[in-house]
C-alpha cells in the first residue's frame, strides 16, 4: 500500500462509521496565537473538544498537516520527522473506548493488513486522581483474544505513568495550562523484531525491551486519547461536560509498518526526494551512516519547507519564518556530508518530487511549485554566501569557545554541530554547556520580546 492508499482507506473506514471528513487546516494556525504551527489534528478542534458544537457533527475524520519544531534535532534516525501527516478521528462527546479501540484494531489488522502478533499496546497505569484504565485493558484483551493471542500485562499490554500515557498539548497533567483539555491515552506500537534490541552492538541488549524502549524495535503508530478532563484554576482536573476521543496516527509511520520497512525514509512518503538526492550527490542511500543521516535530514527538512512555503510562510528572522530559515539552512549544511557543498541551488530541485507526491491531496503545492523553488534557491544562495563568511571567521579564531559558537550561530546561521565538527577537525573541543547557556539567554530574551 502507498501513503495515498493508507490515507484514503483510513478516511473511508471512518466515513463508513458516520464520520464527516474535515479538510486539513493550514500548517500555520488560523486563530491560535499561542503556537507557531499545527502540531496535531486536535489543535484546530480545541473549542469543540471543550464543548462547542461542531457544524459537521460529533464524529470527524481527517489527515492533518502537522509540524513539530521540537523534533528538529531528532531528525536523522529511522523515524523522526518534523513535518508529517496525522490521520485523526474524533468523537466530540459521542462514542468512547468500546467503539474506538475495536475500530483502531479492525482498521490496522483488516484494512491495513497488519499482523496482530506485531501489535503491542499501552494504557495509563493511574495516579492519585485518575484511576488505572482497566476498561481499555479489558477491551484490548478481548480484541487480541479474538485473534488467538493471550494478551498478558507486561507482555502484550503495558501500563505506564502519565509521562507516557497521558496526552495534552502540554504533556502530563502537572504541565497542563488552565482550561486545557487532556486525558489518559492508549497507544499502539508496531514490532519490527526483537533483533533490533538484541543485536551484538545494541546498547540496550542487557535491558528488558518494552514499547517505549528507544532501541528502535517498536514504532508508535497510533494514539487514542480519551480526552475527558480539563485543568481548573486550583490546579486540579475536572471532568469535561463531554467525553471525547482524539485519535492520531502518523501516516509516514503507518506506511513503514504496513510495508514492514524499518525506515520511514525508504517508504514512498520520502523515496522520490531521497532518489533525487541520490542523483545529485551520486551516492546511494544507505552507503554509510553519515551520508544516510544527511539524506534523512535534507529530505525531511525540504519536505517540511515546501509544505510551509505552500501554506504562506516565507524565510525571515522571526516566528514561522525563522523556523523555515533554520530548516533550509540545516538542509544546506548537511549537503557537506554528501559532497554537494558549494552547490547552493540544488535544494530547489527537491521541490518537484514533493509537489508530485502531493499532487492529488494538496494540489496547491504543485500550483505554486515555481514560486517555492525560487524561495528555496534564493534563501540557499544567500545563506551560502553568509556561511562562507562565517567559515572565514572561524579560520581566524585560534580556538572557538561556547560564546563564539553562539555568535557564529546567531550571525552566520551556523548550527552547533557544524561549529563543533569544524573545531574537532582542528583537534579542538567547544564548550557545549557555555553555548547552551548563551542559547537559553537568547531564548529568554526572544520570549520576553514576543510577550
Ligand atoms: N493528539 C494526540 C497526539 O498527538 C492524538 O492525536 O498524539
Short mmCIF file of C-alpha atoms and ligand atoms in Angstrom, two decimals:
data_model
loop_
_atom_site.label_atom_id
_atom_site.label_comp_id
_atom_site.label_asym_id
_atom_site.label_seq_id
_atom_site.Cartn_x
_atom_site.Cartn_y
_atom_site.Cartn_z
CA UNK A 1 0.00 0.00 0.00
CA UNK A 2 1.17 3.54 -0.70
CA UNK A 3 0.76 6.55 1.59
CA UNK A 4 -2.14 7.68 -0.60
CA UNK A 5 -3.82 4.26 -0.24
CA UNK A 6 -3.44 4.32 3.55
CA UNK A 7 -4.81 7.85 3.86
CA UNK A 8 -7.86 7.17 1.70
CA UNK A 9 -8.53 3.80 3.32
CA UNK A 10 -8.50 5.42 6.78
CA UNK A 11 -10.80 8.25 5.75
CA UNK A 12 -13.34 5.92 4.13
CA UNK A 13 -13.23 3.49 7.07
CA UNK A 14 -14.27 6.25 9.46
CA UNK A 15 -16.70 7.78 6.95
CA UNK A 16 -18.41 4.39 6.92
CA UNK A 17 -18.69 4.73 10.69
CA UNK A 18 -20.56 8.01 10.39
CA UNK A 19 -17.64 10.48 10.46
CA UNK A 20 -17.69 13.73 8.47
CA UNK A 21 -14.46 14.49 6.61
CA UNK A 22 -12.91 17.84 7.52
CA UNK A 23 -10.09 19.37 5.44
CA UNK A 24 -6.60 19.68 6.85
CA UNK A 25 -6.14 23.09 8.47
CA UNK A 26 -3.10 25.02 7.16
CA UNK A 27 0.23 24.45 8.94
CA UNK A 28 0.02 27.91 10.48
CA UNK A 29 -2.92 28.03 12.92
CA UNK A 30 -5.61 30.46 11.90
CA UNK A 31 -6.98 31.54 15.25
CA UNK A 32 -4.43 30.40 17.80
CA UNK A 33 -1.61 32.81 18.60
CA UNK A 34 -0.29 30.51 21.36
CA UNK A 35 1.55 28.29 18.92
CA UNK A 36 3.50 28.68 15.67
CA UNK A 37 2.35 25.53 13.88
CA UNK A 38 -0.42 22.97 13.99
CA UNK A 39 1.33 20.00 15.52
CA UNK A 40 -1.62 17.61 15.92
CA UNK A 41 -5.01 17.12 14.32
CA UNK A 42 -6.76 18.10 17.53
CA UNK A 43 -5.29 21.56 17.64
CA UNK A 44 -7.81 23.35 15.39
CA UNK A 45 -10.58 21.40 17.19
CA UNK A 46 -9.94 22.56 20.75
CA UNK A 47 -13.14 24.67 21.06
CA UNK A 48 -15.18 21.62 20.01
CA UNK A 49 -13.39 19.28 22.40
CA UNK A 50 -14.30 21.75 25.14
CA UNK A 51 -17.99 21.60 24.25
CA UNK A 52 -18.79 23.99 21.40
CA UNK A 53 -20.98 22.28 18.74
CA UNK A 54 -19.11 21.50 15.51
CA UNK A 55 -21.13 22.35 12.36
CA UNK A 56 -20.39 18.91 10.87
CA UNK A 57 -21.46 16.91 13.90
CA UNK A 58 -19.92 14.78 16.63
CA UNK A 59 -17.83 12.41 14.50
CA UNK A 60 -14.97 13.84 12.47
CA UNK A 61 -12.07 12.41 10.48
CA UNK A 62 -9.16 13.93 8.52
CA UNK A 63 -5.50 13.92 7.67
CA UNK A 64 -3.85 16.97 9.23
CA UNK A 65 -0.60 18.53 8.02
CA UNK A 66 1.49 18.81 11.17
CA UNK A 67 4.87 20.23 12.11
CA UNK A 68 6.82 19.66 15.33
CA UNK A 69 9.72 22.06 15.66
CA UNK A 70 10.81 20.41 18.92
CA UNK A 71 11.85 17.40 16.83
CA UNK A 72 14.27 19.22 14.50
CA UNK A 73 17.36 17.93 16.29
CA UNK A 74 15.96 14.39 16.48
CA UNK A 75 15.70 14.00 12.71
CA UNK A 76 18.36 11.70 11.32
CA UNK A 77 17.27 8.36 12.77
CA UNK A 78 14.90 5.94 11.04
CA UNK A 79 11.66 7.55 12.21
CA UNK A 80 11.76 11.15 13.43
CA UNK A 81 10.34 13.85 11.18
CA UNK A 82 9.42 17.49 11.59
CA UNK A 83 6.59 17.63 9.06
CA UNK A 84 4.19 14.72 8.99
CA UNK A 85 0.58 13.94 8.28
CA UNK A 86 -1.54 12.89 11.19
CA UNK A 87 -4.54 10.69 10.45
CA UNK A 88 -7.14 11.62 13.03
CA UNK A 89 -10.64 10.72 14.11
CA UNK A 90 -12.64 12.42 16.81
CA UNK A 91 -15.66 11.74 18.92
CA UNK A 92 -16.97 15.01 20.34
CA UNK A 93 -18.95 13.63 23.26
CA UNK A 94 -20.25 10.71 21.19
CA UNK A 95 -18.58 7.24 21.16
CA UNK A 96 -15.80 6.30 23.58
CA UNK A 97 -13.42 3.45 24.40
CA UNK A 98 -15.58 0.47 23.45
CA UNK A 99 -16.02 1.75 19.91
CA UNK A 100 -12.66 3.46 19.41
CA UNK A 101 -10.27 0.66 20.32
CA UNK A 102 -12.07 -2.04 18.29
CA UNK A 103 -12.18 0.31 15.28
CA UNK A 104 -8.47 1.02 15.54
CA UNK A 105 -7.74 -2.70 15.83
CA UNK A 106 -10.02 -3.57 12.92
CA UNK A 107 -8.58 -0.84 10.72
CA UNK A 108 -4.98 -1.83 11.47
CA UNK A 109 -5.42 -5.58 11.14
CA UNK A 110 -8.16 -5.96 8.50
CA UNK A 111 -7.77 -2.85 6.31
CA UNK A 112 -4.03 -2.24 6.58
CA UNK A 113 -3.33 -5.95 6.98
CA UNK A 114 -1.02 -5.56 10.00
CA UNK A 115 -0.35 -8.89 11.67
CA UNK A 116 -1.86 -8.66 15.20
CA UNK A 117 1.20 -10.54 16.50
CA UNK A 118 3.23 -7.43 15.61
CA UNK A 119 0.95 -5.11 17.59
CA UNK A 120 1.60 -4.10 21.21
CA UNK A 121 -0.44 -1.62 23.22
CA UNK A 122 0.00 0.66 26.21
CA UNK A 123 -2.51 2.13 28.68
CA UNK A 124 -2.48 4.58 31.60
CA UNK A 125 -1.47 2.97 34.90
CA UNK A 126 -3.39 5.52 37.03
CA UNK A 127 -2.34 8.12 39.58
CA UNK A 128 -3.79 9.83 42.68
CA UNK A 129 -6.70 11.38 40.81
CA UNK A 130 -7.32 9.32 37.69
CA UNK A 131 -7.68 5.54 38.03
CA UNK A 132 -5.87 2.88 36.05
CA UNK A 133 -7.52 2.39 32.66
CA UNK A 134 -8.98 -1.07 33.35
CA UNK A 135 -11.66 -0.59 30.71
CA UNK A 136 -9.11 -0.23 27.89
CA UNK A 137 -7.15 -3.20 29.25
CA UNK A 138 -10.30 -5.38 29.14
CA UNK A 139 -11.13 -4.23 25.59
CA UNK A 140 -7.58 -4.91 24.32
CA UNK A 141 -7.56 -8.36 25.95
CA UNK A 142 -10.74 -9.29 24.14
CA UNK A 143 -9.53 -7.92 20.81
CA UNK A 144 -6.26 -9.83 20.95
CA UNK A 145 -8.09 -12.92 22.16
CA UNK A 146 -10.32 -12.77 19.04
CA UNK A 147 -7.06 -13.27 17.09
CA UNK A 148 -5.95 -16.16 19.31
CA UNK A 149 -3.47 -14.03 21.28
CA UNK A 150 -3.40 -14.19 25.07
CA UNK A 151 -2.63 -10.52 25.81
CA UNK A 152 -0.90 -10.55 29.18
CA UNK A 153 0.02 -7.39 31.06
CA UNK A 154 3.74 -6.75 30.71
CA UNK A 155 3.90 -8.91 27.58
CA UNK A 156 1.37 -7.54 25.10
CA UNK A 157 -0.34 -4.78 27.09
CA UNK A 158 1.94 -2.40 29.02
CA UNK A 159 0.90 0.17 31.60
CA UNK A 160 2.82 3.43 32.03
CA UNK A 161 2.51 6.54 34.18
CA UNK A 162 1.33 9.95 32.96
CA UNK A 163 4.74 10.73 31.47
CA UNK A 164 3.98 8.21 28.72
CA UNK A 165 0.24 7.57 28.74
CA UNK A 166 -1.38 10.91 29.26
CA UNK A 167 -1.88 13.34 26.44
CA UNK A 168 -2.47 17.05 26.34
CA UNK A 169 -0.78 19.68 24.22
CA UNK A 170 1.48 20.43 27.18
CA UNK A 171 2.10 16.85 28.24
CA UNK A 172 1.29 15.38 31.63
CA UNK A 173 -1.39 16.85 33.97
CA UNK A 174 1.06 18.97 36.01
CA UNK A 175 2.11 20.83 32.89
CA UNK A 176 -1.39 21.49 31.57
CA UNK A 177 -2.50 25.12 31.28
CA UNK A 178 -5.67 26.45 32.81
CA UNK A 179 -8.70 25.27 30.84
CA UNK A 180 -6.65 22.89 28.69
CA UNK A 181 -8.23 19.53 27.78
CA UNK A 182 -6.35 16.25 28.18
CA UNK A 183 -6.71 12.68 29.28
CA UNK A 184 -5.24 9.21 29.54
CA UNK A 185 -4.33 7.59 26.27
CA UNK A 186 -3.75 4.20 24.74
CA UNK A 187 -1.02 3.79 22.16
CA UNK A 188 -0.46 1.07 19.57
CA UNK A 189 3.07 0.05 18.63
CA UNK A 190 4.32 -2.00 15.70
CA UNK A 191 7.07 -4.51 16.44
CA UNK A 192 9.86 -4.63 13.83
CA UNK A 193 11.55 -7.58 15.50
CA UNK A 194 13.48 -8.48 18.61
CA UNK A 195 16.83 -8.45 16.80
CA UNK A 196 16.72 -4.64 16.80
CA UNK A 197 17.02 -4.80 20.58
CA UNK A 198 19.34 -7.75 20.90
CA UNK A 199 21.96 -7.39 18.17
CA UNK A 200 25.56 -7.58 19.29
CA UNK A 201 26.26 -3.81 19.16
CA UNK A 202 22.97 -2.89 20.84
CA UNK A 203 23.45 -0.68 23.92
CA UNK A 204 20.06 -1.94 25.15
CA UNK A 205 20.70 -5.68 24.84
CA UNK A 206 21.15 -6.20 28.58
CA UNK A 207 17.90 -4.41 29.50
CA UNK A 208 14.35 -5.70 29.07
CA UNK A 209 12.66 -4.33 25.95
CA UNK A 210 9.20 -2.73 26.02
CA UNK A 211 7.16 -0.48 23.68
CA UNK A 212 8.71 2.75 24.95
CA UNK A 213 12.28 1.42 24.74
CA UNK A 214 14.50 3.56 22.48
CA UNK A 215 16.13 0.65 20.66
CA UNK A 216 14.01 1.16 17.53
CA UNK A 217 12.23 -2.19 17.74
CA UNK A 218 8.81 -0.64 18.45
CA UNK A 219 7.28 2.15 16.40
CA UNK A 220 4.28 4.04 17.75
CA UNK A 221 1.63 4.04 15.02
CA UNK A 222 -1.50 5.30 16.75
CA UNK A 223 -2.68 7.06 19.87
CA UNK A 224 -6.26 7.15 21.18
CA UNK A 225 -6.58 9.94 23.72
CA UNK A 226 -9.61 9.75 25.98
CA UNK A 227 -9.97 13.45 26.37
CA UNK A 228 -12.30 13.78 29.27
CA UNK A 229 -10.55 16.19 31.69
CA UNK A 230 -9.82 19.87 31.91
CA UNK A 231 -7.36 21.75 34.14
CA UNK A 232 -9.01 24.07 36.67
CA UNK A 233 -7.85 27.21 38.46
CA UNK A 234 -6.82 25.36 41.61
CA UNK A 235 -4.63 23.06 39.53
CA UNK A 236 -6.87 20.02 39.78
CA UNK A 237 -8.58 18.17 36.96
CA UNK A 238 -12.32 18.17 36.42
CA UNK A 239 -14.34 16.05 34.04
CA UNK A 240 -15.33 17.87 30.86
CA UNK A 241 -19.06 18.03 30.19
CA UNK A 242 -18.44 15.56 27.34
CA UNK A 243 -16.14 12.58 26.93
CA UNK A 244 -14.10 12.92 23.73
CA UNK A 245 -11.87 10.67 21.70
CA UNK A 246 -8.85 12.21 19.96
CA UNK A 247 -7.02 9.68 17.80
CA UNK A 248 -3.82 10.45 15.91
CA UNK A 249 -1.69 8.15 13.78
CA UNK A 250 1.39 9.32 11.85
CA UNK A 251 0.81 8.47 8.18
CA UNK A 252 4.52 8.01 7.40
CA UNK A 253 4.97 5.64 10.33
CA UNK A 254 1.90 3.64 9.32
CA UNK A 255 3.40 3.48 5.85
CA UNK A 256 6.59 1.99 7.35
CA UNK A 257 4.64 -0.57 9.42
CA UNK A 258 2.27 -1.60 6.61
CA UNK A 259 5.17 -2.23 4.25
CA UNK A 260 7.34 -3.66 7.03
CA UNK A 261 10.09 -1.15 6.22
CA UNK A 262 12.03 -0.13 9.30
CA UNK A 263 12.94 3.24 7.91
CA UNK A 264 10.27 5.84 7.07
CA UNK A 265 12.72 7.43 4.61
CA UNK A 266 12.55 4.32 2.46
CA UNK A 267 8.77 4.42 2.12
CA UNK A 268 7.05 6.29 -0.68
CA UNK A 269 6.48 9.18 1.75
CA UNK A 270 10.13 10.09 1.11
CA UNK A 271 11.55 7.88 -1.62
CA UNK A 272 11.15 10.33 -4.51
CA UNK A 273 13.03 13.05 -2.57
CA UNK A 274 15.72 10.60 -1.50
CA UNK A 275 16.05 9.40 -5.08
CA UNK A 276 16.58 12.94 -6.33
CA UNK A 277 19.23 13.41 -3.65
CA UNK A 278 20.98 10.20 -4.66
CA UNK A 279 21.18 11.50 -8.23
CA UNK A 280 22.52 14.90 -7.20
CA UNK A 281 25.04 13.52 -4.73
CA UNK A 282 25.84 10.40 -6.80
CA UNK A 283 25.62 8.49 -3.55
CA UNK A 284 23.32 5.57 -2.87
CA UNK A 285 21.09 5.92 0.20
CA UNK A 286 22.39 3.67 2.97
CA UNK A 287 26.02 3.70 1.80
CA UNK A 288 27.28 4.78 5.23
CA UNK A 289 25.89 6.23 8.46
CA UNK A 290 26.98 9.79 7.78
CA UNK A 291 25.51 10.15 4.30
CA UNK A 292 22.33 8.30 5.35
CA UNK A 293 21.77 10.70 8.23
CA UNK A 294 22.42 13.69 5.96
CA UNK A 295 19.93 12.41 3.37
CA UNK A 296 17.27 11.90 6.02
CA UNK A 297 17.77 15.40 7.40
CA UNK A 298 17.74 17.03 3.96
CA UNK A 299 14.71 15.02 2.81
CA UNK A 300 12.76 15.80 5.97
CA UNK A 301 13.68 19.47 6.12
CA UNK A 302 12.96 20.10 2.46
CA UNK A 303 9.62 18.31 2.55
CA UNK A 304 8.69 20.45 5.56
CA UNK A 305 9.99 23.64 3.94
CA UNK A 306 8.00 23.06 0.76
CA UNK A 307 4.80 22.45 2.73
CA UNK A 308 5.38 25.56 4.84
CA UNK A 309 6.05 27.82 1.87
CA UNK A 310 2.96 26.41 0.13
CA UNK A 311 1.00 27.46 3.23
CA UNK A 312 2.29 31.01 3.04
CA UNK A 313 5.44 31.02 5.23
CA UNK A 314 8.50 32.87 3.90
CA UNK A 315 12.02 32.85 5.38
CA UNK A 316 12.53 35.61 7.94
CA UNK A 317 14.12 36.27 11.30
CA UNK A 318 11.07 35.66 13.40
CA UNK A 319 8.31 33.21 14.23
CA UNK A 320 7.39 30.71 11.49
CA UNK A 321 9.77 32.34 9.00
CA UNK A 322 12.70 31.74 11.33
CA UNK A 323 11.85 28.06 11.65
CA UNK A 324 11.67 27.79 7.85
CA UNK A 325 15.03 29.56 7.54
CA UNK A 326 16.52 27.13 10.04
CA UNK A 327 15.22 24.14 8.08
CA UNK A 328 16.65 25.35 4.76
CA UNK A 329 19.99 26.21 6.38
CA UNK A 330 20.32 22.89 8.13
CA UNK A 331 19.42 21.09 4.91
CA UNK A 332 22.07 23.03 3.04
CA UNK A 333 24.73 22.41 5.66
CA UNK A 334 24.16 18.68 5.69
CA UNK A 335 24.99 18.81 1.99
CA UNK A 336 28.60 18.87 3.25
CA UNK A 337 28.21 15.22 4.17
CA UNK A 338 27.04 14.41 0.65
CA UNK A 339 29.75 16.24 -1.23
CA UNK A 340 27.33 18.84 -2.61
CA UNK A 341 28.75 21.72 -0.58
CA UNK A 342 29.10 24.89 -2.63
CA UNK A 343 26.14 23.97 -4.83
CA UNK A 344 23.77 26.50 -3.29
CA UNK A 345 20.86 25.88 -5.60
CA UNK A 346 20.38 22.14 -5.75
CA UNK A 347 17.78 22.23 -2.97
CA UNK A 348 15.44 23.87 -5.49
CA UNK A 349 15.45 20.56 -7.36
CA UNK A 350 13.92 18.81 -4.35
CA UNK A 351 10.72 20.86 -4.60
CA UNK A 352 9.36 18.98 -7.63
CA UNK A 353 9.34 15.50 -6.02
CA UNK A 354 7.43 16.87 -3.02
CA UNK A 355 4.92 18.66 -5.26
CA UNK A 356 4.44 15.49 -7.34
CA UNK A 357 3.95 13.35 -4.27
CA UNK A 358 1.14 15.58 -3.00
CA UNK A 359 -0.37 16.42 -6.43
CA UNK A 360 -3.72 14.80 -5.59
CA UNK A 361 -4.10 15.61 -1.89
CA UNK A 362 -2.52 19.07 -1.68
CA UNK A 363 -2.68 20.37 -5.28
CA UNK A 364 -1.79 23.92 -4.21
CA UNK A 365 1.80 22.75 -3.73
CA UNK A 366 2.21 21.91 -7.42
CA UNK A 367 0.39 25.07 -8.45
CA UNK A 368 2.97 27.12 -6.53
CA UNK A 369 5.98 25.00 -7.48
CA UNK A 370 7.87 27.74 -9.37
CA UNK A 371 7.43 30.23 -6.55
CA UNK A 372 8.51 27.66 -3.94
CA UNK A 373 11.62 26.78 -5.96
CA UNK A 374 12.55 30.46 -6.20
CA UNK A 375 12.15 30.98 -2.45
CA UNK A 376 14.28 27.93 -1.64
CA UNK A 377 17.02 28.78 -4.13
CA UNK A 378 17.14 32.40 -3.05
CA UNK A 379 17.42 31.54 0.63
CA UNK A 380 20.04 28.89 -0.11
CA UNK A 381 22.17 31.30 -2.16
CA UNK A 382 22.02 34.00 0.48
CA UNK A 383 22.91 31.57 3.24
CA UNK A 384 25.68 30.07 1.14
CA UNK A 385 27.39 33.44 0.93
CA UNK A 386 26.91 34.10 4.64
CA UNK A 387 28.26 30.70 5.56
CA UNK A 388 31.40 31.25 3.54
CA UNK A 389 31.97 34.43 5.55
CA UNK A 390 31.37 32.52 8.78
CA UNK A 391 33.91 29.90 7.76
CA UNK A 392 36.47 32.61 7.16
CA UNK A 393 35.68 33.99 10.65
CA UNK A 394 36.25 30.59 12.22
CA UNK A 395 39.55 30.25 10.44
CA UNK A 396 40.69 33.49 12.08
CA UNK A 397 39.93 32.19 15.60
CA UNK A 398 42.73 30.21 17.27
CA UNK A 399 40.05 28.27 19.20
CA UNK A 400 36.27 28.52 19.39
CA UNK A 401 34.63 28.80 22.79
CA UNK A 402 30.91 28.29 23.53
CA UNK A 403 30.15 32.01 23.33
CA UNK A 404 31.82 32.35 19.96
CA UNK A 405 29.95 29.26 18.78
CA UNK A 406 26.73 31.04 19.69
CA UNK A 407 27.78 34.20 17.85
CA UNK A 408 28.51 32.08 14.77
CA UNK A 409 25.05 30.55 15.18
CA UNK A 410 23.35 33.92 15.55
CA UNK A 411 25.27 35.88 12.95
CA UNK A 412 26.02 33.33 10.25
CA UNK A 413 23.39 30.71 10.99
CA UNK A 414 25.97 28.05 11.92
CA UNK A 415 24.25 25.22 13.77
CA UNK A 416 26.11 23.88 16.79
CA UNK A 417 27.02 20.65 15.02
CA UNK A 418 28.82 22.48 12.23
CA UNK A 419 30.97 24.55 14.59
CA UNK A 420 31.68 21.51 16.70
CA UNK A 421 32.64 19.50 13.67
CA UNK A 422 34.96 22.18 12.29
CA UNK A 423 36.59 22.56 15.71
CA UNK A 424 37.02 18.79 16.01
CA UNK A 425 38.62 18.74 12.61
CA UNK A 426 41.21 21.10 14.16
CA UNK A 427 41.64 18.84 17.16
CA UNK A 428 39.71 21.19 19.49
CA UNK A 429 36.65 20.88 21.71
CA UNK A 430 33.96 23.53 22.06
CA UNK A 431 32.25 24.10 25.39
CA UNK A 432 28.70 22.90 24.72
CA UNK A 433 27.44 23.99 28.12
CA UNK A 434 28.57 27.57 27.51
CA UNK A 435 26.88 27.51 24.08
CA UNK A 436 23.64 26.25 25.61
CA UNK A 437 23.73 28.90 28.31
CA UNK A 438 24.06 31.61 25.67
CA UNK A 439 21.28 29.97 23.70
CA UNK A 440 18.98 29.91 26.72
CA UNK A 441 19.70 33.57 27.47
CA UNK A 442 18.79 34.42 23.90
CA UNK A 443 15.60 32.33 24.02
CA UNK A 444 14.51 34.12 27.18
CA UNK A 445 15.17 37.45 25.51
CA UNK A 446 13.12 36.45 22.45
CA UNK A 447 10.31 35.21 24.68
CA UNK A 448 10.22 38.49 26.54
CA UNK A 449 10.35 40.37 23.27
CA UNK A 450 7.47 38.30 21.87
CA UNK A 451 5.31 38.64 25.00
N1 LIG B 1 -3.37 14.38 19.99
C1 LIG B 1 -2.79 13.08 20.10
C2 LIG B 1 -1.37 13.04 19.60
O1 LIG B 1 -0.91 14.00 19.05
C3 LIG B 1 -3.63 12.07 19.35
O2 LIG B 1 -3.94 12.58 18.13
O3 LIG B 1 -0.71 12.04 19.78
#
